[in-house]
Amino acid sequence: MNVPVEFYLVLSTLLFFIGVYGFIVRKNLIGILMSIELILNAVNINFVVFNRFLFPEKLEGYMYGLFVIIVAAAETAVAIAIIINVYRNMKNIDVDSIKELKN
Amino acid sequence: MIETLKDYYSGFAIMNQELTLVLVLIFVLLADLFLGEKGKKNLQFAAIGSFALATISGFTVSFGGSQEAFAGMYVTSDMHVLVKNILNIGTLLVFFFAHYWNKNENRNQSGEFYFLTLSTLLGMYLMVSSGNFILFYIGLETASIPMAALVAFNKKNRDSAEAAAKYILTAAFSSGVMLFGISLIYGSCGSLYFDEVANAFQGLPVQILAMVFFMAGMGFKISLVPFHLWTADTYQGAPTSVTAYLSVMSKGAAAFTFLCILFKAFHNYPEIWQNILWWIIVVTITVGNLFAIRQKNLKRFLAFSSISQAGYIMLGVISGSPLGMTSTVYYIFIYLFTNLAAFGIISNIENQTGKVGMDDYNGLYGTNPKSAFIMTLAMFSLGGIPPFAGFFSKFFIFAAAAEQGQYLLVFIALLNTIISLYYYLLVVKAMFINKSENPIPTIKSDNMSIIGLGICTIGILILGFISPIYEYMTSISFGM
């Protein structure tokens, strides 16, 4: 059973825009972080699919996917540390609580 | 291509500056570990001293032509070396200004400050020298993840936490958008090397879409309008030394990398990205200037000023010529001294009195004439008043854009220079003319920030007149 490459691309594009939508409408900082993970997963699907179907003789896409996963892990670790810090300071991780900085 | 293991390791031979920086990083880490509680005082001198040595050693590196290592993954030339040296100078100046803050407010964490700052610098090095989108991405993230930790450095401070949350989420989102663009570039061009992408780039719709995604992601990093919304909050909430670092080094490195990638990977269809960039520049300069006028907090004020300065930097990128590259690097070089002088004064005053409002600066000339004088120089130079260095950098960057026939763009930028003069002079007016009931008391600066401010002042006053710098940059720059 062969799934054509377009199907994967539709999936990754949908995933990307679900992530963008979530990033914009989510009110919880953890929710925003999860939306960003969706975007990165869409990117990974793209890389792996392009490599598998279009350029199977080289490994660039797979390698890029690996690096994206690793860097995303580091980024999430720092982001969660910062969110915990926000919670300690404001007792709350709602985006509405972080609008103190104004002129 | 790599043939033997020996060839592989010989690639490290051209990475002098990176390896030196890694040595300094390890040294700072070990010093922080072993010096103990009593040695914390010496740690700062160890860190600043070793990094100063690394900065000096950076000037001995020279290649003559373009060099590459690891099958083109890592590219370097005299221009890249120069940009790294400029970043080194800026980081050293930030260390000078942060010394007092480190000594008094975070005695136990100063090692972490140096370690994180140098890590971001290493990321910027890799980003600047990348010849492939993989190394570019790793460098970009190495530069931006520790930066978020730096923004959150005042753990007990609400503003710092809020600024860091905004910074890390926008940074992660923007790199996600950029990665989506890069994945489409990979799918449509079949490679991630800049020169192979350039050969395969045919202006297909998907490739243009990918390029737009990529430019949006870079726009976040350089804080171009309409991707600038995080800038003001992050700059205001971050510790002032970190804000200075963020506004100069992060922006300068990202702008140069953006220029390199546009020149190397997308040079076959320049009219596409030049059109996009044209509108971005117009909006960036105008919006940055108009918002700067109504700011009352000096850090926010400088944030919007730096947004409009980023627009001016892009004027050099849009030209796509060797002259454009020269003027971009020259602009970053001058902007470094100018902006760091302003931030040096602000962090000095904030450290000792906690005041950052523009109204607090009323009557500063009466109590702190030297600080007021240096701030005035910085404002004049940012506004581009001759004979200060900022005038020459603006002049060259306008010349580079005008050389390519972008007369309307240069005209709009010139009009905006007049608006920017208005708000830069508001600061000068507050310091010299406005009266105040209780002005900032006379402060005594520490030696380190006096050295830093002295270097910045000299830079503002005489760099514009040292023509060998500009001639040297001209001799090593390259176009599309």
XYZ file of C-alpha atoms in Angstrom:
583
model
C 0.000 0.000 0.000
C 1.548 3.238 -1.133
C 0.484 6.555 0.301
C 1.280 9.310 -2.229
C 3.534 12.144 -1.141
C 0.777 14.757 -1.438
C -1.148 13.190 1.435
C 1.776 13.650 3.770
C 2.182 17.250 2.693
C -1.492 17.991 3.290
C -1.131 16.476 6.747
C 1.956 18.521 7.580
C 0.434 21.744 6.272
C -2.731 21.166 8.315
C -0.632 20.433 11.375
C 1.386 23.596 10.817
C -1.671 25.808 10.618
C -3.339 24.105 13.590
C -0.174 25.005 15.472
C -0.256 28.614 14.284
C -3.934 28.854 15.222
C -3.237 27.415 18.647
C -0.341 29.783 19.173
C -2.654 32.717 18.531
C -5.800 31.691 20.423
C -4.449 29.696 23.387
C -4.661 31.466 26.735
C -2.399 29.128 28.649
C 1.389 29.362 28.304
C 1.760 25.571 28.285
C -0.892 25.398 25.567
C 1.103 27.872 23.497
C 4.196 25.739 23.971
C 2.272 22.666 22.784
C 1.150 24.568 19.686
C 4.781 25.348 18.921
C 5.559 21.639 19.215
C 2.849 20.959 16.628
C 4.550 23.405 14.250
C 7.884 21.665 14.757
C 6.283 18.266 14.173
C 4.830 19.532 10.908
C 8.322 20.632 9.912
C 9.728 17.219 10.800
C 7.110 15.418 8.728
C 8.006 17.673 5.814
C 11.713 16.978 6.075
C 11.353 13.236 6.423
C 8.783 12.953 3.637
C 10.811 15.022 1.196
C 13.861 12.960 1.960
C 12.049 9.621 1.670
C 10.140 10.351 -1.529
C 12.130 12.910 -3.473
C 15.798 12.586 -2.496
C 16.259 9.088 -1.041
C 19.956 8.932 -1.972
C 21.022 11.499 0.657
C 20.247 11.800 4.346
C 20.024 15.576 4.722
C 16.317 15.654 5.551
C 16.565 12.934 8.179
C 19.520 14.677 9.783
C 17.673 17.963 9.854
C 14.692 16.243 11.455
C 16.944 14.833 14.172
C 18.438 18.227 14.889
C 15.000 19.818 15.046
C 13.920 17.246 17.644
C 17.038 17.798 19.748
C 16.861 21.578 19.629
C 13.125 21.521 20.330
C 13.800 19.501 23.462
C 16.306 22.093 24.675
C 13.962 24.909 23.808
C 11.054 23.300 25.648
C 13.204 22.726 28.722
C 14.161 26.408 28.893
C 10.620 27.526 28.089
C 9.132 25.391 30.846
C 11.708 26.685 33.313
C 10.683 30.209 32.391
C 6.994 29.365 32.673
C 7.610 27.948 36.163
C 9.353 31.201 36.987
C 6.331 33.124 35.700
C 4.132 30.963 37.913
C 6.276 31.662 40.964
C 6.101 35.383 40.370
C 2.451 35.709 39.387
C 0.775 32.553 40.764
C -0.760 31.963 37.374
C 0.289 30.933 33.856
C -2.445 32.672 31.944
C -1.354 34.973 29.124
C -3.573 37.665 30.592
C -1.362 37.724 33.658
C 1.721 38.734 31.678
C 0.736 42.139 30.419
C 2.334 44.280 33.090
C 4.991 45.722 30.820
C 3.583 48.883 29.370
C 4.648 52.401 28.903
C 34.808 16.390 -0.330
C 36.118 14.589 2.694
C 38.566 11.824 1.814
C 40.458 10.895 4.913
C 40.147 11.450 8.596
C 43.045 13.861 8.432
C 41.230 16.057 5.945
C 38.238 15.959 8.200
C 40.110 17.209 11.232
C 41.974 19.826 9.229
C 38.615 21.581 8.963
C 39.061 22.687 12.541
C 42.184 24.618 11.557
C 40.151 27.471 10.100
C 37.827 27.659 13.089
C 40.363 29.632 15.184
C 37.894 32.055 16.662
C 35.298 29.439 17.565
C 37.895 27.225 19.226
C 39.316 30.165 21.175
C 35.836 31.026 22.366
C 35.178 27.430 23.411
C 38.409 27.523 25.428
C 37.255 30.700 27.159
C 33.855 29.086 27.812
C 35.392 26.030 29.443
C 37.768 28.210 31.432
C 34.891 30.330 32.777
C 32.893 27.231 33.652
C 35.787 25.636 35.535
C 36.698 28.909 37.242
C 33.101 29.275 38.396
C 33.200 25.745 39.749
C 36.522 25.848 41.577
C 36.942 29.423 42.754
C 34.377 28.986 45.499
C 32.616 31.620 47.536
C 35.660 33.725 48.284
C 36.956 33.708 44.771
C 33.783 35.107 43.230
C 35.405 38.523 43.117
C 38.213 37.205 40.980
C 35.884 35.272 38.730
C 34.724 38.401 36.977
C 38.285 39.488 36.275
C 39.152 36.004 35.077
C 36.189 35.950 32.715
C 36.645 39.467 31.375
C 40.413 39.064 31.122
C 40.312 35.763 29.268
C 37.675 37.042 26.901
C 39.697 40.206 26.294
C 42.644 38.009 25.300
C 40.361 36.065 22.952
C 39.189 39.350 21.430
C 42.750 40.478 20.813
C 43.724 37.107 19.350
C 40.782 37.402 16.947
C 42.521 40.259 15.162
C 45.441 38.060 14.216
C 43.228 35.741 12.141
C 43.398 36.311 8.420
C 42.638 34.084 5.445
C 43.097 36.180 2.350
C 40.250 34.540 0.478
C 37.155 32.506 1.177
C 37.707 29.210 2.991
C 35.405 26.337 3.718
C 35.453 23.309 5.988
C 33.380 20.147 6.460
C 32.355 19.972 2.812
C 31.063 23.538 2.707
C 29.079 23.330 5.919
C 31.265 25.999 7.494
C 32.370 28.996 5.428
C 34.656 31.790 6.424
C 36.451 34.734 4.887
C 38.055 37.927 6.106
C 34.615 39.522 6.221
C 33.276 36.818 8.516
C 36.344 37.186 10.731
C 35.771 40.923 10.877
C 32.112 40.508 11.838
C 33.105 38.113 14.612
C 35.698 40.593 15.850
C 33.040 43.305 15.906
C 30.774 41.009 17.935
C 33.701 40.352 20.294
C 34.254 44.057 20.879
C 30.581 44.571 21.623
C 30.436 41.658 24.043
C 33.504 42.939 25.852
C 31.868 46.355 26.229
C 28.710 44.722 27.602
C 30.879 42.852 30.129
C 32.374 46.162 31.248
C 28.926 47.643 31.798
C 27.585 44.504 33.509
C 30.465 44.326 35.977
C 28.861 46.551 38.614
C 25.501 44.789 38.311
C 27.162 41.401 38.610
C 29.171 42.502 41.618
C 26.249 43.839 43.616
C 23.055 42.163 42.534
C 23.977 38.673 41.481
C 27.123 37.856 43.350
C 26.561 34.124 43.209
C 25.458 33.921 39.611
C 27.968 36.069 37.783
C 29.655 32.933 36.430
C 26.369 31.900 34.858
C 25.980 35.320 33.291
C 29.358 35.081 31.567
C 28.815 31.481 30.552
C 25.409 32.127 29.004
C 26.546 35.276 27.239
C 29.553 33.532 25.732
C 27.344 30.600 24.669
C 25.085 32.922 22.719
C 28.184 34.452 21.186
C 29.341 31.007 20.047
C 25.937 30.471 18.468
C 26.246 33.763 16.620
C 29.676 32.749 15.327
C 28.292 29.522 13.883
C 25.287 31.329 12.439
C 27.484 33.935 10.745
C 29.811 31.312 9.266
C 27.199 28.830 8.153
C 27.181 27.511 4.597
C 24.222 25.221 5.113
C 20.794 25.602 6.623
C 21.519 22.939 9.266
C 24.477 24.787 10.763
C 22.563 28.034 10.408
C 19.666 26.641 12.421
C 21.890 25.206 15.141
C 23.758 28.498 15.440
C 20.526 30.463 15.581
C 19.120 28.316 18.368
C 22.406 28.276 20.265
C 22.202 32.036 20.140
C 18.572 32.352 21.164
C 17.981 29.680 23.849
C 20.650 30.915 26.309
C 19.471 34.418 25.476
C 16.051 33.562 26.929
C 17.754 32.381 30.100
C 19.645 35.675 30.210
C 16.441 37.679 29.815
C 14.968 35.757 32.761
C 18.087 36.408 34.827
C 16.418 38.446 37.600
C 14.554 35.484 39.004
C 12.669 37.427 41.656
C 11.560 40.130 39.264
C 8.124 39.920 37.635
C 9.137 42.004 34.649
C 12.087 39.785 33.884
C 9.947 36.643 33.968
C 7.295 38.206 31.751
C 9.878 39.456 29.258
C 11.529 36.044 29.112
C 8.216 34.251 28.544
C 7.436 36.583 25.667
C 10.924 36.204 24.241
C 11.171 32.408 24.320
C 7.665 31.847 22.938
C 8.100 34.271 20.046
C 11.596 32.967 19.361
C 10.360 29.380 19.253
C 7.375 30.296 17.103
C 9.505 32.280 14.675
C 12.028 29.502 14.320
C 9.144 27.118 13.695
C 7.845 29.331 10.894
C 11.348 29.664 9.488
C 11.901 25.901 9.638
C 8.702 25.323 7.698
C 10.119 27.616 5.033
C 13.445 25.790 5.083
C 11.679 22.432 4.744
C 9.897 23.706 1.633
C 13.207 24.993 0.289
C 14.660 21.541 0.866
C 11.735 19.873 -0.850
C 11.839 22.103 -3.903
C 15.613 22.495 -4.278
C 16.871 19.131 -3.057
C 19.700 20.501 -0.973
C 20.416 22.544 2.090
C 23.730 24.047 0.955
C 23.340 27.705 0.105
C 25.128 27.477 -3.244
C 23.170 24.400 -4.354
C 19.907 26.054 -3.298
C 20.910 29.030 -5.425
C 21.388 26.799 -8.475
C 18.062 25.028 -8.015
C 16.045 28.145 -7.236
C 13.793 28.816 -10.234
C 11.233 31.170 -8.745
C 8.523 28.506 -8.443
C 5.548 29.565 -6.278
C 6.470 27.065 -3.572
C 10.010 28.400 -3.488
C 8.789 31.964 -3.151
C 6.438 30.847 -0.365
C 9.376 29.166 1.349
C 11.464 32.298 1.010
C 8.687 34.399 2.542
C 8.453 32.025 5.508
C 12.205 32.224 5.889
C 12.191 36.015 5.761
C 9.394 36.137 8.339
C 11.444 34.020 10.707
C 14.499 36.216 10.260
C 12.287 39.281 10.633
C 11.417 38.123 14.142
C 15.082 37.812 15.037
C 16.045 41.224 13.665
C 12.731 42.674 14.962
C 11.495 44.107 11.698
C 7.919 45.385 11.556
C 5.410 43.540 11.435
C 7.330 40.963 13.495
C 8.487 43.388 16.159
C 5.808 43.003 18.820
C 7.995 41.183 21.333
C 10.799 43.737 21.172
C 9.587 46.538 23.410
C 8.357 44.276 26.229
C 11.430 42.091 26.204
C 13.809 45.050 26.139
C 11.988 46.713 28.996
C 11.767 43.682 31.258
C 15.229 42.222 30.717
C 18.154 43.300 32.912
C 19.711 46.359 31.279
C 23.015 44.690 30.449
C 21.138 41.911 28.701
C 19.011 44.441 26.827
C 22.175 46.092 25.569
C 23.515 42.743 24.427
C 20.215 41.807 22.792
C 19.818 45.078 20.948
C 23.284 45.181 19.434
C 24.917 41.775 19.149
C 21.853 39.643 18.520
C 20.560 42.078 15.952
C 23.898 42.638 14.251
C 24.701 38.947 13.895
C 21.222 38.111 12.605
C 21.299 40.999 10.115
C 24.661 39.933 8.701
C 23.530 36.309 8.438
C 20.328 37.374 6.709
C 22.418 39.375 4.247
C 24.752 36.428 3.591
C 21.891 34.000 2.978
C 20.007 36.377 0.696
C 23.217 37.009 -1.242
C 24.275 33.372 -1.430
C 21.088 31.328 -1.633
C 18.574 33.649 -3.283
C 20.705 35.763 -5.591
C 19.164 34.461 -8.803
C 15.836 36.179 -8.204
C 16.784 39.329 -6.301
C 13.750 41.321 -7.450
C 11.419 39.052 -5.441
C 13.034 39.568 -2.070
C 13.939 43.142 -2.835
C 10.253 43.928 -3.337
C 9.330 42.312 -0.035
C 12.214 43.987 1.731
C 11.270 47.381 0.263
C 7.915 47.380 2.035
C 9.355 45.909 5.209
C 11.970 48.677 5.368
C 9.433 51.447 4.835
C 7.095 50.077 7.523
C 9.905 49.241 9.934
C 11.532 52.655 9.875
C 8.240 54.541 10.068
C 6.515 52.475 12.739
C 9.660 52.294 14.849
C 10.031 56.052 14.746
C 6.391 56.896 15.382
C 6.151 54.598 18.384
C 9.440 55.817 19.800
C 8.070 59.357 20.089
C 5.533 58.513 22.773
C 7.709 56.303 24.991
C 8.415 57.453 28.527
C 10.613 54.559 29.624
C 14.116 54.896 28.217
C 14.576 51.155 27.671
C 11.321 50.980 25.714
C 12.372 54.121 23.887
C 15.643 52.542 22.827
C 13.758 49.392 21.830
C 11.705 51.305 19.283
C 14.753 53.264 18.234
C 16.523 49.965 17.619
C 13.589 48.750 15.513
C 13.964 51.733 13.224
C 17.752 51.288 13.190
C 17.162 47.695 12.029
C 15.222 49.170 9.124
C 18.211 51.320 8.226
C 20.495 48.280 8.394
C 18.224 46.547 5.876
C 18.848 49.402 3.441
C 22.320 47.962 2.951
C 20.910 44.472 2.442
C 18.418 45.506 -0.217
C 21.142 46.853 -2.489
C 22.676 43.417 -2.940
C 26.057 44.842 -3.896
C 29.511 44.670 -2.270
C 28.956 48.305 -1.304
C 25.769 47.188 0.479
C 27.670 44.606 2.480
C 30.380 47.111 3.389
C 27.882 49.688 4.542
C 25.844 47.122 6.488
C 28.859 45.909 8.439
C 30.050 49.480 8.906
C 26.612 50.479 10.174
C 26.571 47.603 12.678
C 30.073 48.566 13.815
C 29.131 52.199 14.480
C 25.727 51.287 15.903
C 27.468 49.060 18.433
C 29.479 51.902 19.962
C 26.592 54.337 19.829
C 23.892 52.145 21.304
C 26.195 50.666 23.926
C 27.155 54.164 25.070
C 23.462 54.946 25.622
C 22.851 51.648 27.396
C 26.005 52.113 29.484
C 24.676 55.374 30.887
C 21.210 53.925 31.422
C 22.494 50.846 33.236
C 24.823 52.970 35.371
C 21.980 55.182 36.500
C 19.543 52.304 36.902
C 21.988 50.286 38.987
C 22.544 53.092 41.441
C 19.146 54.793 41.601
C 16.696 52.402 39.927
C 15.345 55.118 37.615
C 14.744 54.551 33.891
C 11.970 57.015 33.062
C 12.638 59.881 30.708
C 11.239 62.330 33.281
C 13.798 61.088 35.788
C 16.510 62.371 33.479
C 15.317 65.961 33.830
C 18.178 68.120 34.980
C 20.757 65.360 34.625
C 23.276 67.845 33.258
C 23.291 69.745 36.549
C 24.189 66.727 38.651
C 26.006 64.363 36.273
C 27.485 66.474 33.486
C 29.737 63.732 32.100
C 26.957 61.171 31.824
C 24.693 63.764 30.206
C 27.456 64.616 27.747
C 28.049 60.986 26.689
C 24.291 60.380 26.392
C 24.038 63.458 24.172
C 26.833 62.186 21.953
C 25.064 58.834 21.670
C 21.737 60.453 20.787
C 23.336 62.740 18.195
C 25.136 59.798 16.665
C 21.981 57.645 16.583
C 20.153 60.519 14.929
C 22.927 60.917 12.368
C 24.147 64.421 13.111
C 27.581 65.197 11.646
C 30.416 65.016 12.606
C 29.658 62.008 14.807
C 30.157 58.473 13.558
C 26.438 57.824 13.098
C 26.327 60.370 10.312
C 28.930 58.518 8.255
C 27.290 55.134 8.698
C 23.912 56.542 7.618
C 25.554 58.308 4.698
C 27.205 55.132 3.398
C 24.073 53.046 3.806
C 21.994 55.613 1.889
C 24.689 55.716 -0.768
C 24.558 51.924 -1.118
C 20.769 51.936 -1.603
C 20.857 54.936 -3.951
C 23.536 53.298 -6.079
C 20.982 50.609 -6.986
C 18.385 53.213 -7.948
C 16.280 52.990 -4.778
C 15.762 56.755 -4.700
C 12.216 56.699 -3.310
C 13.279 54.394 -0.500
C 16.222 56.605 0.389
C 13.921 59.625 0.350
C 11.487 57.963 2.788
C 14.390 56.950 5.007
C 15.680 60.534 4.967
C 12.265 61.882 5.989
C 12.280 59.385 8.837
C 15.695 60.587 9.931
C 14.082 63.940 10.632
C 11.376 62.309 12.773
C 14.035 60.364 14.621
C 15.986 63.554 15.319
C 12.914 64.880 17.106
C 12.701 62.078 19.609
C 16.426 61.691 20.094
C 16.572 65.356 20.942
C 13.723 64.898 23.461
C 16.206 63.011 25.614
C 18.797 65.743 25.195
C 16.181 68.353 26.048
C 15.207 66.488 29.200
C 18.812 66.360 30.343
C 19.853 69.915 29.545
C 16.768 72.147 29.552
C 13.990 70.623 31.665
C 14.054 71.578 35.326
C 13.489 68.988 38.005
C 12.561 69.134 41.682
C 14.653 66.148 42.631
C 17.134 65.294 39.874
C 19.161 62.091 39.924
C 21.879 62.595 42.537
C 25.501 62.675 41.470
C 26.520 59.072 40.945
C 29.969 57.607 41.123
C 30.585 55.151 38.323
C 32.786 52.128 38.824
C 36.042 51.819 36.947
C 34.892 49.148 34.524
C 31.981 51.131 33.175
C 34.186 54.230 32.936
C 36.553 52.250 30.702
C 33.609 51.001 28.638
C 32.058 54.437 28.293
C 35.461 55.884 27.377
C 35.876 53.368 24.550
C 32.346 54.091 23.315
C 32.916 57.855 23.408
C 36.158 57.583 21.488
C 34.396 55.340 19.013
C 31.573 57.834 18.454
C 33.914 60.784 18.123
C 36.670 59.516 15.870
C 35.586 56.315 14.115
C 33.890 58.293 11.372
C 37.167 59.956 10.488
C 39.321 56.842 10.321
C 38.906 56.015 6.671
C 41.194 52.901 6.679
C 38.422 50.994 8.502
C 35.953 51.647 5.730
C 38.560 50.986 3.046
C 39.496 47.692 4.669
C 35.841 46.636 4.748
C 35.477 47.612 1.090
C 38.483 45.509 0.142
C 37.051 42.328 1.728
C 33.329 42.636 1.000
C 31.511 40.641 -1.663
C 28.202 40.974 -3.432
C 25.707 38.608 -4.981
